[in-house]
Coordinates of C-alpha atoms and ligand atoms in Angstrom, one line a residue:
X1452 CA -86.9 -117.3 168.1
X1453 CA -88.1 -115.7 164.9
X1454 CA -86.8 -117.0 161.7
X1455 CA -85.8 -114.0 159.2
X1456 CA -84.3 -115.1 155.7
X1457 CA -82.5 -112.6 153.8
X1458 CA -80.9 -113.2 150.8
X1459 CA -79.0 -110.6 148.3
X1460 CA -77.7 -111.1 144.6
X1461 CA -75.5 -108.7 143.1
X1462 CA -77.3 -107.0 140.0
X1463 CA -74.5 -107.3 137.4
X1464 CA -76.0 -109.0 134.6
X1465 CA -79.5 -110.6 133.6
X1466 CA -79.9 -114.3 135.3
X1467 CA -79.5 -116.9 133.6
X1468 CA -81.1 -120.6 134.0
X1469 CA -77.8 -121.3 136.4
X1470 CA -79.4 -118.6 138.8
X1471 CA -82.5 -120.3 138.1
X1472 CA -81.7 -123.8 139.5
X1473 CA -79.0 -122.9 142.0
X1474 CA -80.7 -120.1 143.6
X1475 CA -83.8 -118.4 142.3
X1476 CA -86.2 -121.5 142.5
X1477 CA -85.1 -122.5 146.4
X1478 CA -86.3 -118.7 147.1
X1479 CA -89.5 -119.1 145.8
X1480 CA -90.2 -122.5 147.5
X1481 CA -89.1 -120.8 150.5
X1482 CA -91.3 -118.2 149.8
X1483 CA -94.6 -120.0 149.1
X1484 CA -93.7 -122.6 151.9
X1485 CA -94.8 -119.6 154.0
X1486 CA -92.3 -121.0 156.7
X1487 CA -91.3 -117.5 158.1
X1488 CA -91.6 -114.8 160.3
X1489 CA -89.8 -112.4 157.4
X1490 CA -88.1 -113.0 154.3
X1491 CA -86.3 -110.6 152.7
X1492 CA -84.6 -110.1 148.7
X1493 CA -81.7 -107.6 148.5
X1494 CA -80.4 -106.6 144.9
X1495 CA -77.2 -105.7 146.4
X1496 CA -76.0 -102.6 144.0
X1497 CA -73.8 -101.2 146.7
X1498 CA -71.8 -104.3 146.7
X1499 CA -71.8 -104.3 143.1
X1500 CA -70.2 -100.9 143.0
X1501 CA -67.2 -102.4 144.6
X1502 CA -66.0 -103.9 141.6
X1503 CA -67.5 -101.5 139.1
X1504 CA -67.1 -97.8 140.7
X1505 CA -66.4 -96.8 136.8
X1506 CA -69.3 -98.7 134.9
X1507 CA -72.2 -97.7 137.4
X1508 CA -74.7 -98.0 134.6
X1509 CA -74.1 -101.4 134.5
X1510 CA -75.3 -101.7 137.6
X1511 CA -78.3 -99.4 137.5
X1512 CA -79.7 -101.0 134.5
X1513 CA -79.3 -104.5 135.8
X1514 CA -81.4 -103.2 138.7
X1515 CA -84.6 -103.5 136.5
X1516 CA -83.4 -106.6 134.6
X1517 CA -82.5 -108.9 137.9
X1518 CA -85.9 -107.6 139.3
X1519 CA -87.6 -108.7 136.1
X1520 CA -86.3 -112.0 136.4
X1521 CA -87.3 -112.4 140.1
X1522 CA -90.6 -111.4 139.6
X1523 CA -91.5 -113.3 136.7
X1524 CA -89.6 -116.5 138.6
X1525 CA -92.5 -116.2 140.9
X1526 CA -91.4 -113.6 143.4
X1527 CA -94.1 -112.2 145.6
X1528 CA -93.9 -108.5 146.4
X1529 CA -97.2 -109.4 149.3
X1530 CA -94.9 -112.2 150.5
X1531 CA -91.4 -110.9 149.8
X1532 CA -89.7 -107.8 151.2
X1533 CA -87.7 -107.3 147.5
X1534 CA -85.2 -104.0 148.3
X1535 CA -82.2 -102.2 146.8
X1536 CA -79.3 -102.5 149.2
X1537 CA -78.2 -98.3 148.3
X1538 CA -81.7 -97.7 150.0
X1539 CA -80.5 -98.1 153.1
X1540 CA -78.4 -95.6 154.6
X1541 CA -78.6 -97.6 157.8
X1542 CA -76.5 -100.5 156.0
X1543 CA -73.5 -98.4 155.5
X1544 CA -73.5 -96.7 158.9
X1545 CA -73.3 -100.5 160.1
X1546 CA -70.5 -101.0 158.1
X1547 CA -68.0 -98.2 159.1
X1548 CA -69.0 -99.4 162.5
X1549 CA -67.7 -103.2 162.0
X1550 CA -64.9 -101.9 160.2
X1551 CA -63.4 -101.4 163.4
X1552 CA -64.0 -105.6 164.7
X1553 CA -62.2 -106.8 161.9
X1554 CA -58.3 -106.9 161.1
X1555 CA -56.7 -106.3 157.7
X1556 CA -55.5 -110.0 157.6
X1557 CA -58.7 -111.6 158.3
X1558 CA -60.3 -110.1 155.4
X1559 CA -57.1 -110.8 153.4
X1560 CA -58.1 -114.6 154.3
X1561 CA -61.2 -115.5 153.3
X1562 CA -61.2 -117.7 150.2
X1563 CA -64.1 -116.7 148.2
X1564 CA -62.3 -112.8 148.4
X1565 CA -59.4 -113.9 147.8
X1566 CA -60.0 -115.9 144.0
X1567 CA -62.2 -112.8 143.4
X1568 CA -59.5 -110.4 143.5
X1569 CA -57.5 -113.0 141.7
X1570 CA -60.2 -113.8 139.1
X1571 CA -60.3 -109.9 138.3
X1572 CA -56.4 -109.5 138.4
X1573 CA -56.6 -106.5 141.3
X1574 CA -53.0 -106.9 142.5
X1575 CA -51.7 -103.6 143.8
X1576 CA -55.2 -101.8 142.7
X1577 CA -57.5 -103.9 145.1
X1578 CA -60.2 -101.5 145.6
X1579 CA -60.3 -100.9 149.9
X1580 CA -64.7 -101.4 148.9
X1581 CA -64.2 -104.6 147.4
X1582 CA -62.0 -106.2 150.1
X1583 CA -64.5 -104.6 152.8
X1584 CA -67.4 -106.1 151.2
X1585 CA -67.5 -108.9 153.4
X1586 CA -68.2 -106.7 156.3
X1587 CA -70.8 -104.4 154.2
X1588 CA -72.5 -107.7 154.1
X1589 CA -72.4 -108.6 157.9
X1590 CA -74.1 -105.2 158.0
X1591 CA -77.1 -106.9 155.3
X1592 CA -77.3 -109.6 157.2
X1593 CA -77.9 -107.9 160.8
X1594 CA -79.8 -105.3 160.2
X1595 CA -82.8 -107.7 159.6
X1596 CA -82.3 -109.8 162.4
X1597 CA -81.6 -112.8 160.0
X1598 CA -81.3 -115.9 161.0
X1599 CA -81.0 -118.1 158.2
X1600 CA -79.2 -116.9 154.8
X1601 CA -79.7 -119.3 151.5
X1602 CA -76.6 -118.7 149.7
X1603 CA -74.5 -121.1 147.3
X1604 CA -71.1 -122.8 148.5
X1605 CA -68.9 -119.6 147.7
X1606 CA -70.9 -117.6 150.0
X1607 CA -69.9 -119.4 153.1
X1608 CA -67.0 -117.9 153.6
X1609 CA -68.8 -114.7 154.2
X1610 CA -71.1 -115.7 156.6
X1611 CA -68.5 -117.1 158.8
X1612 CA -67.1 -113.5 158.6
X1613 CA -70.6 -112.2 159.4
X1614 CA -70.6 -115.1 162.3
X1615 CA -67.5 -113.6 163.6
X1616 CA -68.6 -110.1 164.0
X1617 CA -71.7 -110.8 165.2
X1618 CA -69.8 -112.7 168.2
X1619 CA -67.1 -109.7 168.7
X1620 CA -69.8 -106.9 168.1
X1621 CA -71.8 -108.7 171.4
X1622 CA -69.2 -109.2 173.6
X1623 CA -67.7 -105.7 173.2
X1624 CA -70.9 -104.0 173.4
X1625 CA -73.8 -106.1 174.8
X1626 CA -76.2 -108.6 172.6
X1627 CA -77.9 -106.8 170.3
X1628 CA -77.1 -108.5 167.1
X1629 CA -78.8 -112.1 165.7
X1630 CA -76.5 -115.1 165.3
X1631 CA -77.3 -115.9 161.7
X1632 CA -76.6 -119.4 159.4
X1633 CA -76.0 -120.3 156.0
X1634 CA -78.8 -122.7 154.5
X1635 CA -76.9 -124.6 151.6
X1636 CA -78.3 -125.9 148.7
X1637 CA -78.5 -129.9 148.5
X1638 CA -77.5 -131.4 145.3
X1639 CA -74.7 -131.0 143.3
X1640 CA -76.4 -130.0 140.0
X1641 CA -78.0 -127.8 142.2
X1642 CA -75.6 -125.9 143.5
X1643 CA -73.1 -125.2 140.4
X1644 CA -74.4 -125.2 136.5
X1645 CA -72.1 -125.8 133.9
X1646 CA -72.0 -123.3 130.4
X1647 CA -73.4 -124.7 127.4
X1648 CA -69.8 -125.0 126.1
X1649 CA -69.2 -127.7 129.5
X1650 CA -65.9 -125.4 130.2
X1651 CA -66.8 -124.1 133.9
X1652 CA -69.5 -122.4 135.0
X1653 CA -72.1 -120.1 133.6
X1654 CA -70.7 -116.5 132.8
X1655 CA -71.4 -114.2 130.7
X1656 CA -67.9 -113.2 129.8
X1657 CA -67.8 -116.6 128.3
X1658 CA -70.9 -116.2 126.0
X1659 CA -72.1 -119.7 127.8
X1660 CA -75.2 -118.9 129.2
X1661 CA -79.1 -119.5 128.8
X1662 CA -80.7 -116.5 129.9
X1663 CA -84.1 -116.4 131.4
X1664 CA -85.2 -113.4 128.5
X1665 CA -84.0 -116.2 125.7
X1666 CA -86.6 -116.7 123.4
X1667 CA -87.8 -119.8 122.1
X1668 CA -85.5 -120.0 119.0
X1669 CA -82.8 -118.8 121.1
X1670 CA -82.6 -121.7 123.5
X1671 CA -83.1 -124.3 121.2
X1672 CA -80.0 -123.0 119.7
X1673 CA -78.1 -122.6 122.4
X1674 CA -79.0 -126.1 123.3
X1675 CA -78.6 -127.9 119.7
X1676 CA -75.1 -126.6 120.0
X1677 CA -74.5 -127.9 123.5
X1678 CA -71.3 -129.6 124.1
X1679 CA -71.6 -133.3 124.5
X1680 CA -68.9 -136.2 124.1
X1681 CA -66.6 -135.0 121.5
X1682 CA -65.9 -139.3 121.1
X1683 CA -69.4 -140.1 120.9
X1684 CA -69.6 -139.3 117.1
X1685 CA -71.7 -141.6 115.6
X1686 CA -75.2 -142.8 116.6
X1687 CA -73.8 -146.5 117.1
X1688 CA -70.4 -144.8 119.6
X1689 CA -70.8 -145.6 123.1
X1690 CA -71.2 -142.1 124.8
X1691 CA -69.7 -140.9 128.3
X1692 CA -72.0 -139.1 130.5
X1693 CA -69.8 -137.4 132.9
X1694 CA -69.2 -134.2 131.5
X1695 CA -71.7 -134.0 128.9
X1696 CA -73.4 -130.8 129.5
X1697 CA -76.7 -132.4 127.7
X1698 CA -77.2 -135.0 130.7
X1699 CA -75.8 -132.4 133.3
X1700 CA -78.4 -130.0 132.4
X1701 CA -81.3 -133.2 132.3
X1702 CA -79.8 -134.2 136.0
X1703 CA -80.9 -130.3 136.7
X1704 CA -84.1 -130.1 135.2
X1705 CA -85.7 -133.5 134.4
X1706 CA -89.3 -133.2 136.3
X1707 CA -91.4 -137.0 137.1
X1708 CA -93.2 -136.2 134.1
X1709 CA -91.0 -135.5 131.2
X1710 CA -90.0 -138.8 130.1
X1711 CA -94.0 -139.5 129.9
X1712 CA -94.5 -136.5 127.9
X1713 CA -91.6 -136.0 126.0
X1714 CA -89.7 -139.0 125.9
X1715 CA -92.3 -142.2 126.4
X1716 CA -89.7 -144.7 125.3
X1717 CA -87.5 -144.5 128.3
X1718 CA -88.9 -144.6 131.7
X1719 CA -86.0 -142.4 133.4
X1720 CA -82.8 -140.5 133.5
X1721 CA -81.0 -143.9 134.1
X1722 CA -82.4 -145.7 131.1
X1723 CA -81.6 -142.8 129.1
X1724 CA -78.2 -143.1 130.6
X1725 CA -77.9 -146.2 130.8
X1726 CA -79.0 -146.3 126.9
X1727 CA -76.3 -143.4 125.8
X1728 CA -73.3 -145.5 127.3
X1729 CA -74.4 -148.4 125.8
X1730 CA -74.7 -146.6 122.1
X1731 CA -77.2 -146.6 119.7
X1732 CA -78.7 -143.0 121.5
X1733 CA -77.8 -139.9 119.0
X1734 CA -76.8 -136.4 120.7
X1735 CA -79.9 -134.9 118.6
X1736 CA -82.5 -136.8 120.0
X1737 CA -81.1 -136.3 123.7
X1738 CA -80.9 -132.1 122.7
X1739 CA -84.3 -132.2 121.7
X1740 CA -85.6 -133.8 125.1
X1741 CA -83.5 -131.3 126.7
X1742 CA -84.9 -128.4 124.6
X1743 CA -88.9 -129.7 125.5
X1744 CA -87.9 -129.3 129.0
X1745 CA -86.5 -126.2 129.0
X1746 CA -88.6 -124.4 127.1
X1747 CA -91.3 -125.6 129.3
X1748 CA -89.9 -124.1 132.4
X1749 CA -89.0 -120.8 130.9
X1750 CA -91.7 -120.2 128.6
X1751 CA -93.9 -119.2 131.5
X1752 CA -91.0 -117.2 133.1
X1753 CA -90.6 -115.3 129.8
X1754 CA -94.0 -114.1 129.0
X1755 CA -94.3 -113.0 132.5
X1756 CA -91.0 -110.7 132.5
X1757 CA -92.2 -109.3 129.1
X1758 CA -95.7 -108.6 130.3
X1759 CA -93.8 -106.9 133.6
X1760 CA -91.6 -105.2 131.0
X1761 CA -94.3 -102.6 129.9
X1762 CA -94.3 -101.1 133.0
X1763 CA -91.3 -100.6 134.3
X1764 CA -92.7 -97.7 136.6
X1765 CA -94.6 -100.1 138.3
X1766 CA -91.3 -102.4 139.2
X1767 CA -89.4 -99.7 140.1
X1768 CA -92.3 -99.1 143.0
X1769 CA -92.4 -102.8 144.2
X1770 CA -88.4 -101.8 145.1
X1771 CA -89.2 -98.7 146.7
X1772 CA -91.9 -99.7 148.8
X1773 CA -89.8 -102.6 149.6
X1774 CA -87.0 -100.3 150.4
X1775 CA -89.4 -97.9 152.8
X1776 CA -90.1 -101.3 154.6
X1777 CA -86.3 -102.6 155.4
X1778 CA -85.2 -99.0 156.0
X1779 CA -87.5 -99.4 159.3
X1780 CA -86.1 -102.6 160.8
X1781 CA -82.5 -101.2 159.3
X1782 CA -83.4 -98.3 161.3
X1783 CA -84.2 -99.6 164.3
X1784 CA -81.4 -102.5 164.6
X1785 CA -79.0 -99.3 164.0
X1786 CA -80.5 -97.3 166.6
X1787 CA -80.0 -100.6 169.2
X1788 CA -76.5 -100.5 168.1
X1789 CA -75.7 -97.2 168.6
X1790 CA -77.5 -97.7 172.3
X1791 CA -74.7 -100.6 172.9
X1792 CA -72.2 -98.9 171.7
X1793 CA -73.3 -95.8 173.7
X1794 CA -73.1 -93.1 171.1
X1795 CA -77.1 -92.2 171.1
X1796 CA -76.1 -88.9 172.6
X1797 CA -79.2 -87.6 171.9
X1798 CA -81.1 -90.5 174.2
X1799 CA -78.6 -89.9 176.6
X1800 CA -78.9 -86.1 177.1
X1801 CA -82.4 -86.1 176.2
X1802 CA -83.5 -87.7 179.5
X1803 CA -82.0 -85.8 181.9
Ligands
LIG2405 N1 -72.3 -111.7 147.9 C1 -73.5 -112.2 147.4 C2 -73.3 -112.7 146.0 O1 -72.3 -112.3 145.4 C3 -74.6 -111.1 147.3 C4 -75.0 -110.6 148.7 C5 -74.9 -109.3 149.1 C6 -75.6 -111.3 149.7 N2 -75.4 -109.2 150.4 C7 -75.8 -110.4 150.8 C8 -76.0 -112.7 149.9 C9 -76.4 -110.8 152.0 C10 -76.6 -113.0 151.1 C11 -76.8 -112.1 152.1 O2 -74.0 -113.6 145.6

């Protein structure tokens, strides 16, 4: 069987380095691994419409921005089939389609939905688009053949949906569509960043984030004021490790090399640690290992995107070519649908 990857991120703001770790950097080692038949990038503006049908801008801008990021990250356009999900007329034919293999309460149930429309306080004026998305993004998912989707922990949810109507879709109308999976990331620090302030998760909102565009002064900042152990107040305190953003941040992006480089005195994360707990180790010197590491990993990343920057003509074609590529498998997997189904009047009256 062909393996197909496909994965989608909503454009609704610049990514920050929580994107980076917990998504972004598995899709360019899956990338340059080479290890597939396709792989595909969706900057799913559709789906972002669901929640923003009144700010649309919002979302057309971050079209360029989340595309800048990806391609200065490493993305390959010669390696990478990078599209914009409102491309592909094919996705929302697919959609109204599966609309009709799914009940009202089984969208009502999945979880990650459900604290969505909770976090954003829908009650009675739950948009019918945003609940739906789920099966807008079955319709992603199939029109590629996909086999294997890299997603975080919140996405599962919607590939068991996808899962589902893949499974009805074939045994009401033949096997036409691919049986895909969800490819989780390992670790823990992988998979879920904590803000700068240590209060949940990166977000915007919460002015907690370290953005890939960041310049140099910008992240130190942002990491000099990092919150730590608010107990740990002078150099001699012994220091607590769980829940210090500083250490959950070098668990993320510590490299073999830094100590050597950066910090020769220590020979790894659990000296360091080991060395905090025990007192004696200041926040400031811990922040400034931190910041050398950081700044290493994005400095690269930055001057790319500004270089990219200048020509934003030239992005926007890397999408659209992308785009003319995906509409012709999206075209084809619809036109196998509408076989099973048996609504391709115009193949059945055409060959009499
Ligand atoms: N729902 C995903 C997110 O919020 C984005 C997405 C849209 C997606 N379509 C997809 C992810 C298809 C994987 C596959 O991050």
């Amino acid at each position: 069987m062909k393996k197909i990857i496909l994965s989608g991120i909503r454009p609704t703001g610049k990514l920050h380095v929580g994107h980076y770790i917990g998504a972004i950097k598995q899709l360019v080692e899956i990338q340059n691994s080479g290890d597939f038949d396709k792989f595909y990038v969706m900057l799913a503006d559709s789906q972002a419409l669901t929640d923003n049908a009144g700010n649309v801008q919002k979302v057309r801008d971050n079209i360029l921005e989340v595309a800048l990021d990806l391609l200065s990250c490493g993305l390959d356009p010669n390696k990478t089939c990078l599209f914009i999900q409102s491309e592909i007329p094919a996705l929302t034919e697919m959609t109204f389609y599966y609309m009709n293999l799914v009940t009202l309460s089984r969208l009502k149930r999945n979880p990650t939905v459900k604290e969505e429309i909770k976090l954003r306080g829908f009650e009675e004026s739950l948009p019918m688009g945003f609940l739906t998305y789920p099966i807008s993004q079955t319709a992603d998912i199939t029109a590629f053949g996909t086999t294997i989707v890299p997603v975080g922990e919140d996405q599962k949810p919607m590939i068991e949906q996808a899962r589902e109507i893949v499974r009805t879709f074939n045994s009401t109308y033949g096997k036409v569509l691919t049986m895909p999976e969800a490819v989780i990331p390992k670790t823990k620090a992988q998979a879920r960043l904590v803000g700068t302030d240590g209060k949940g998760k990166m977000s915007k909102s919460l002015g907690n984030c370290i953005y890939l565009s960041d310049d140099e002064a910008t992240i130190k900042q942002k990491v000099m004021g990092m919150f730590t152990d608010p107990d740990h107040i002078k150099v001699s305190d012994p220091g607590k490790v769980e829940g210090n953003v500083v250490f959950e941040y070098l668990n993320a992006f510590v490299k073999p090399d830094s100590f050597e480089k950066y910090l020769p005195e220590y020979k790894n994360l659990d000296e360091l640690k080991a060395h905090y707990q025990r007192g004696g180790l200041g926040d400031v010197k811990i922040k400034l290992f931190l910041n050398n590491i950081l700044q290493e990993i994005l400095r690269p990343i930055r001057e790319k995107r500004e270089e990219l920057a200048k020509n934003p003509e030239k992005v926007y074609q890397i999408l659209f070519d992308g785009s003319d590529n995906a509409n012709i498998e999206a075209n084809k997997t619809m036109q196998n649908i509408k076989s099973a189904m048996g609504i391709d009047y115009r193949n059945i009256y055409s060959k009499k």
